[in-house]
Coordinates of C-alpha atoms in Angstrom, one line a residue:
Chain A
X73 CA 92.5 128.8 100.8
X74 CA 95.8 130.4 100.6
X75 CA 98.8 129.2 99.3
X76 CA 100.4 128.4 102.3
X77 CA 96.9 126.0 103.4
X78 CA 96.7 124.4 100.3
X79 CA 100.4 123.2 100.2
X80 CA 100.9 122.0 103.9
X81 CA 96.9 120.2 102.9
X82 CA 98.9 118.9 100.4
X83 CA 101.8 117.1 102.0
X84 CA 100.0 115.8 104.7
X85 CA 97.7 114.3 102.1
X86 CA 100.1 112.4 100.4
X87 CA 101.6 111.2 103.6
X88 CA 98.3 109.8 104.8
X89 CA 97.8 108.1 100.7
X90 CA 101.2 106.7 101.1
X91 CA 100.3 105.0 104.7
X92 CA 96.7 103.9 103.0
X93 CA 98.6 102.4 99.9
X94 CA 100.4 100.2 101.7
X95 CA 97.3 99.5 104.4
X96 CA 95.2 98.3 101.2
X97 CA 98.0 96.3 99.6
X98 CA 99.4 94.8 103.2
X99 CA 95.4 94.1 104.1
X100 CA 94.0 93.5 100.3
X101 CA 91.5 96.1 101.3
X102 CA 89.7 97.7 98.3
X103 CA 87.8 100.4 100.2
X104 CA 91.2 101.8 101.4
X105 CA 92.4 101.3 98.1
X106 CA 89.5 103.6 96.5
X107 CA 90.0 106.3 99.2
X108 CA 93.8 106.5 97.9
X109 CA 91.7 107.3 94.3
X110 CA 89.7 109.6 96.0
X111 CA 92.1 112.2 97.7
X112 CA 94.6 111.2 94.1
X113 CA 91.8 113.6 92.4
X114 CA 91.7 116.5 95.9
X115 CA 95.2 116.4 95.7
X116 CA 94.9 117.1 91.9
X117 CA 92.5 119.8 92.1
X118 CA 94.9 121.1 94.8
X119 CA 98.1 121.4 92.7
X120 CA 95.7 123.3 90.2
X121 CA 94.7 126.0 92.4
X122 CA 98.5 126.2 93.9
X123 CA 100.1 126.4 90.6
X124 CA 97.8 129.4 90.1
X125 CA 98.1 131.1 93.0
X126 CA 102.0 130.5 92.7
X127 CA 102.1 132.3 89.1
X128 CA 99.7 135.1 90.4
X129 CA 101.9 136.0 93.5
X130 CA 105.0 135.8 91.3
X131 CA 103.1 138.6 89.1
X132 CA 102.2 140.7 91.7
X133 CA 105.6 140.2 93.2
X134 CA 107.8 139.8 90.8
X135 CA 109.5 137.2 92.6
X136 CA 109.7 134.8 89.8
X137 CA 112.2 132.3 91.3
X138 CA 110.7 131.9 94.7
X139 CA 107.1 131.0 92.6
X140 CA 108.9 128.6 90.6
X141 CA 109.8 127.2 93.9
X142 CA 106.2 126.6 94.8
X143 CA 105.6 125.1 91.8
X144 CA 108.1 122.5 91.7
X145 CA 107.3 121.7 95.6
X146 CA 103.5 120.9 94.7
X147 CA 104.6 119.2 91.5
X148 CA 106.5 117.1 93.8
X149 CA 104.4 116.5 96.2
X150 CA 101.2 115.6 93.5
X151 CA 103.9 113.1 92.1
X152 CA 104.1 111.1 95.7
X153 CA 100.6 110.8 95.6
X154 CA 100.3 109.4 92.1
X155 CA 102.8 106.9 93.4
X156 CA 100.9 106.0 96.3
X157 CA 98.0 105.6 93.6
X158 CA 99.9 103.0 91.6
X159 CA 100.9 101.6 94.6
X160 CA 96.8 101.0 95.8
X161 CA 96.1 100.4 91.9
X162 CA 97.6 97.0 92.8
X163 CA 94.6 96.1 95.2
X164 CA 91.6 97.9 92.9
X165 CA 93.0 96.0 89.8
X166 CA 91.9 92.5 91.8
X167 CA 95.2 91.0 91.6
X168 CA 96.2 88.5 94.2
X169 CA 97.6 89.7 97.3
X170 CA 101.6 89.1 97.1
X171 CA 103.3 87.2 100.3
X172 CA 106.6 89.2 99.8
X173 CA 104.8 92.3 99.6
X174 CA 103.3 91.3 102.6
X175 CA 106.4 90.8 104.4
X176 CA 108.2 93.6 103.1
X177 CA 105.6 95.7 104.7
X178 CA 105.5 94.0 108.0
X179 CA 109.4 93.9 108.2
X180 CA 109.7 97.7 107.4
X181 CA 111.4 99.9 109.9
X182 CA 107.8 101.8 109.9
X183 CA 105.3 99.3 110.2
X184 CA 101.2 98.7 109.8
X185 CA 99.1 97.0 112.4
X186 CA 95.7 96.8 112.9
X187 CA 93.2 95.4 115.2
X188 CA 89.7 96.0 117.1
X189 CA 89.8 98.0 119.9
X190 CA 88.3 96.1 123.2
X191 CA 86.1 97.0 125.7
X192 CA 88.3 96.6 128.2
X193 CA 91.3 99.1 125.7
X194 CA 92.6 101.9 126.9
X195 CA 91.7 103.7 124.4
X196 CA 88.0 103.0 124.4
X197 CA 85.3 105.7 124.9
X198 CA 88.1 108.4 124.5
X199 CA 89.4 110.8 122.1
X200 CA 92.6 110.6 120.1
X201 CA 93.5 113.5 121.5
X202 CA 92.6 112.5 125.2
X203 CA 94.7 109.5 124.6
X204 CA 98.2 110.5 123.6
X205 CA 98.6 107.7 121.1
X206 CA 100.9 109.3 118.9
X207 CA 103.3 110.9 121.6
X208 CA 102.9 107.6 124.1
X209 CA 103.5 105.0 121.8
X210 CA 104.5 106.7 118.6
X211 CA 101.4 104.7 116.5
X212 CA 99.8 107.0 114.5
X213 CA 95.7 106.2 113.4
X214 CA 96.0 105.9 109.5
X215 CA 92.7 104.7 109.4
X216 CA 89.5 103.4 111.5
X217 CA 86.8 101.5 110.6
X218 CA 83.3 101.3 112.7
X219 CA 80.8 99.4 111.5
X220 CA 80.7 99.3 107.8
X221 CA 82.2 103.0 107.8
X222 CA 85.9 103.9 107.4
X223 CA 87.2 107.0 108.8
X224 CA 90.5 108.2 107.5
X225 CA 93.2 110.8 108.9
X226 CA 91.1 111.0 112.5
X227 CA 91.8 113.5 114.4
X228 CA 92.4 114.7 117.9
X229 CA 88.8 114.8 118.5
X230 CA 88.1 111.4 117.1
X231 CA 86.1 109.5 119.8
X232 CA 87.3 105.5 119.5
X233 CA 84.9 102.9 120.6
X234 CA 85.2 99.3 121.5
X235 CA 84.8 97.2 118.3
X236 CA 86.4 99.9 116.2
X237 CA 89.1 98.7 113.8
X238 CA 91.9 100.8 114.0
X239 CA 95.4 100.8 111.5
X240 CA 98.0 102.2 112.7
X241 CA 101.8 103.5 110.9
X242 CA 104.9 103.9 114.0
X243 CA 107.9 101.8 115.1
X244 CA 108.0 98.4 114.0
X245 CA 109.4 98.2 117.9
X246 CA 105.9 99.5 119.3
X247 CA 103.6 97.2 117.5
X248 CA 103.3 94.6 120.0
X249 CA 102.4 97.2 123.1
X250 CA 100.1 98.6 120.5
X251 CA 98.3 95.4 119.8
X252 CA 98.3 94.7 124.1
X253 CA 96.6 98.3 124.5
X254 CA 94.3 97.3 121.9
X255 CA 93.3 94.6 123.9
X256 CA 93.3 95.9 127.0
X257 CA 96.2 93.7 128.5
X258 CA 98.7 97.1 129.1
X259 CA 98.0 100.4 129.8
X260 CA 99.0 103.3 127.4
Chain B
X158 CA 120.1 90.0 97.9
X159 CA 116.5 88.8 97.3
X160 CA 113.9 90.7 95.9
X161 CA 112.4 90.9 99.0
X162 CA 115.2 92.6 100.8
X163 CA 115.7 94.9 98.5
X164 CA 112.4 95.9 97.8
X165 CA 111.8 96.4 101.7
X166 CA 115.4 98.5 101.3
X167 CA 113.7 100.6 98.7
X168 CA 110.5 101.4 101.1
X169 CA 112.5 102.2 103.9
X170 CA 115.0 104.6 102.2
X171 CA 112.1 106.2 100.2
X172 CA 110.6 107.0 103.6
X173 CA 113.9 108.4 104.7
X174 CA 114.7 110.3 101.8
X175 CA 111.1 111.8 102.1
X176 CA 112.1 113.0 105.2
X177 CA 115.2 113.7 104.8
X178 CA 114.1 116.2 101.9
X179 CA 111.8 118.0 103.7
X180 CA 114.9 118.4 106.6
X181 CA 117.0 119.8 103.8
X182 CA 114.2 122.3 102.7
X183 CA 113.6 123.5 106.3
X184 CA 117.0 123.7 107.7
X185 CA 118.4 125.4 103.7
X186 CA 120.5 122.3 104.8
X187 CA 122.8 121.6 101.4
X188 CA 124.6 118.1 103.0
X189 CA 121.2 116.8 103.8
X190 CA 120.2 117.7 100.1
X191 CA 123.5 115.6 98.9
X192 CA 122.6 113.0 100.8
X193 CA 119.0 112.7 99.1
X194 CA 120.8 112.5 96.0
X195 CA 123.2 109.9 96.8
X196 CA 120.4 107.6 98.2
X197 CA 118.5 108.2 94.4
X198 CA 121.1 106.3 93.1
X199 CA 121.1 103.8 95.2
X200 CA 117.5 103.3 94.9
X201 CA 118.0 103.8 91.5
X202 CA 120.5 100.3 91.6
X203 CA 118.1 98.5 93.7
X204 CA 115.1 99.3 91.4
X205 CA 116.6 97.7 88.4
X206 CA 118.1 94.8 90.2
X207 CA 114.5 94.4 91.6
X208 CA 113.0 94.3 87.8
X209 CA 115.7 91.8 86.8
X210 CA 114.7 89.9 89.5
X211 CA 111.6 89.9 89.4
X212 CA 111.4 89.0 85.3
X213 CA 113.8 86.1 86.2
X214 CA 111.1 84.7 89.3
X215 CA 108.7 85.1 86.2
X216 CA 110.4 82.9 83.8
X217 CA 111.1 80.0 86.9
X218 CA 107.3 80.2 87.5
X219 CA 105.8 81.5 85.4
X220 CA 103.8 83.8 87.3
X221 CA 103.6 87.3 85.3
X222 CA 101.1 89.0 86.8
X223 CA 102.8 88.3 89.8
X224 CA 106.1 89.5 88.8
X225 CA 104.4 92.6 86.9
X226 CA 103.1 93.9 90.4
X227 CA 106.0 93.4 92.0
X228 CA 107.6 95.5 89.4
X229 CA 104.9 98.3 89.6
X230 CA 105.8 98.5 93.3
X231 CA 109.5 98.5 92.8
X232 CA 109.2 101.7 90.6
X233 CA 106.2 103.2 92.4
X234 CA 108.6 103.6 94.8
X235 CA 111.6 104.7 92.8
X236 CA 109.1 107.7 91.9
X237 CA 108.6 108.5 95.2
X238 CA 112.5 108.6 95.9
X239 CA 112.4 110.9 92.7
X240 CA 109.8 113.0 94.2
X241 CA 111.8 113.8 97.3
X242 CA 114.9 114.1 95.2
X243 CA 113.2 116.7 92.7
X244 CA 112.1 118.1 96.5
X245 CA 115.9 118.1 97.9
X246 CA 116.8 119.7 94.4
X247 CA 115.5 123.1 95.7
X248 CA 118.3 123.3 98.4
X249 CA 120.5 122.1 96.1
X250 CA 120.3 124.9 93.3
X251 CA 121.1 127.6 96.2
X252 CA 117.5 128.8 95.9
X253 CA 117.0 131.3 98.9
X254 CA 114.6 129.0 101.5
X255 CA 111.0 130.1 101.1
X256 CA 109.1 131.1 104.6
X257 CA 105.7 129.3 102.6
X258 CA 107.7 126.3 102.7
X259 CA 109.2 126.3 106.1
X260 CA 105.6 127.1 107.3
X261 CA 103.9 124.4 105.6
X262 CA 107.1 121.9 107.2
X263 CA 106.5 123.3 110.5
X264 CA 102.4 123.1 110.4
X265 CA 102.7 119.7 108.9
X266 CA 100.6 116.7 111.0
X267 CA 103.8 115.3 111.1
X268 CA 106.5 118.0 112.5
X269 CA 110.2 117.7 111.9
X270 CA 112.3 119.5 115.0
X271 CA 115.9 119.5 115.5
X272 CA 117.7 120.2 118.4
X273 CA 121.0 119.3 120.3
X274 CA 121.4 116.5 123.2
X275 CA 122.5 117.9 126.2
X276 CA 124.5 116.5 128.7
X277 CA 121.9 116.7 131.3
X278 CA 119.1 115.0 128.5
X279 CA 118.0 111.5 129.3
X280 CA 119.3 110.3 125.7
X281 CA 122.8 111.3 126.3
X282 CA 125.1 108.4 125.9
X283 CA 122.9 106.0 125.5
X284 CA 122.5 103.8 122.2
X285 CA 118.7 104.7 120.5
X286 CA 117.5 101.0 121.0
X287 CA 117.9 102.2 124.8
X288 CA 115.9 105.4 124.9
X289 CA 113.4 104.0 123.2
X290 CA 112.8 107.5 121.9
X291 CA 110.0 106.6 118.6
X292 CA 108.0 104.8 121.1
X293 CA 108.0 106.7 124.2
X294 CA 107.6 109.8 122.5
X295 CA 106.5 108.9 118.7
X296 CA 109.7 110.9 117.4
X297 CA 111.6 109.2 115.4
X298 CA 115.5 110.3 114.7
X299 CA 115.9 110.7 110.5
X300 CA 119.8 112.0 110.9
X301 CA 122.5 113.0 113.0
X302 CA 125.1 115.3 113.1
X303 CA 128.3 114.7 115.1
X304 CA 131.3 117.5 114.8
X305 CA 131.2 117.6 111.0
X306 CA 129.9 114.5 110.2
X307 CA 126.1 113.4 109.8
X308 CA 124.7 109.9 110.1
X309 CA 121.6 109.4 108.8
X310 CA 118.9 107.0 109.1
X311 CA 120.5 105.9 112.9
X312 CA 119.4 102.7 114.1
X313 CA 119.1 101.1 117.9
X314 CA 122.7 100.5 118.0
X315 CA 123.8 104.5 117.2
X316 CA 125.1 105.9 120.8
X317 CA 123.9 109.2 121.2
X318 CA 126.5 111.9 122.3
X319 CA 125.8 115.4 124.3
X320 CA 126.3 117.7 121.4
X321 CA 124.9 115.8 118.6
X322 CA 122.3 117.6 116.9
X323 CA 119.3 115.6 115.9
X324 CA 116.7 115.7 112.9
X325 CA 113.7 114.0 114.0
X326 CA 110.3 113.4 113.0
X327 CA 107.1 112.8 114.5
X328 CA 103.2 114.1 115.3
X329 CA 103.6 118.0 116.0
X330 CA 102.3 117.4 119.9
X331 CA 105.2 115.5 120.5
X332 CA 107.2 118.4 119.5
X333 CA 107.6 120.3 123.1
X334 CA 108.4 117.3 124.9
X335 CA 111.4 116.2 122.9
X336 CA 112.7 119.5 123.0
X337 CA 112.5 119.6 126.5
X338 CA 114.5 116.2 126.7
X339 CA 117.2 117.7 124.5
X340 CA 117.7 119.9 126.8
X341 CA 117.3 117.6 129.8
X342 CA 114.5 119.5 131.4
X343 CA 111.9 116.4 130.9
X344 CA 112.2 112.4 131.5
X345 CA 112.0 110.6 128.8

């Protein structure tokens, strides 16, 4: 990967462990929680191989500032995602769920809501991509679970099907049309 | 205020400064970088009124472990407002903006696009809570610029004015469509 890749991998990364820190705490979930470990030690390995390639482009190009730049943005970015570590640390440590935690998450501006997608959803038997979640209700997938499996970050090709579990990050205004398309009772 | 208000104030503005940051580094945007900076310190307040609190709810219930993760949270997220400060810091030493960095913004799952309202656009003197812009097109508006002024973080009750230039954010296929209601050209 180039440079370039491995820092935009990077912040989208610790976006997605910053929505899936709060998920685990808001839910108490501990396999969400362990995924937030997981990509802690991609994003690691990441800022490794960026802090390398940032020193080796400012010797080839002597542009020492501009690679310093690189650095500090990937040093930045591996420091949001150690703080949406200790932030899921609070769920893998087994320490009772907290009700104002709970309600701060629920009352922020951006807020988490999850529920199983219905036969009747629009949003069963398509893609993601098919469906326009994003762009027609501004709910963005965080997470899915099917079966005993999670899927994290799905994309545009993700196919959802009914009895999927689904979290979602977006407006705190969209959540109840969100949870209504879930269930099939409004269209998209 | 209570703990819980302030540690809900804490995640929102941490969001916002996240975003905020990455707006400074793409736009080379030095008043957006300020206003990272002045929102540290506020965080910065809130986070140690939060621990006092916090250790004071300890003592009345004598809950620790309760108040310790409540404390964890409260400076999990202070280090995320740091992280987008440290971020914001880049604009702010005059460092010439790097076209890695505006790449990676621009690539980014979640895209940050600016624009200005036209007269002719559907938002145009209407309050946001109206438009309901972040869910009928998943972007949401991080700041605003009026003449010389910027508001940031708008809420439902902000009028929005042909000429104003927005900052918003939101999934990168949303992207075309609010540019083309800036302009007018599409319906909300």
């Amino acid at each position: 990967m180039k440079i370039d890749e491995i820092l935009l991998k990077m912040k989208d990364t610790s976006e997605l462990m910053v929505d899936l820190a709060y998920s685990a705490l808001l839910y108490d979930n501990r396999q969400i929680a362990e995924e937030v470990l997981t990509l802690e030690d991609q994003i690691d390995e990441w800022n490794e191989k960026a802090q390398y390639l940032a020193v080796k482009r400012a010797r080839e190009t002597r542009e020492i500032r501009k690679a310093l730049v690189l650095i500090r943005l990937a040093n930045s970015i591996e420091n949001i995602a150690d703080a949406a570590l200790r932030i899921a640390d609070v769920v893998l440590r087994d320490i009772e769920p907290h009700p104002i935690i709970k309600m701060m998450i629920d009352e922020s501006d951006t807020a988490i809501v999850s529920g199983t997608v219905s036969k009747r959803s629009p949003l069963a038997n398509r893609t993601l991509g098919e469906t326009r979640l994003a762009t027609e209700t501004g709910m963005w997938i965080v997470a899915l679970r099917r079966k005993n499996r999670w899927i994290y970050d799905p994309d545009e090709n993700t196919l959802i099907k009914p009895g999927d579990i689904l979290i979602a990050r977006g407006p705190v205004e969209g959540r109840a049309h969100f949870v209504n398309v879930l269930k099939g009772k409004e269209e998209l």
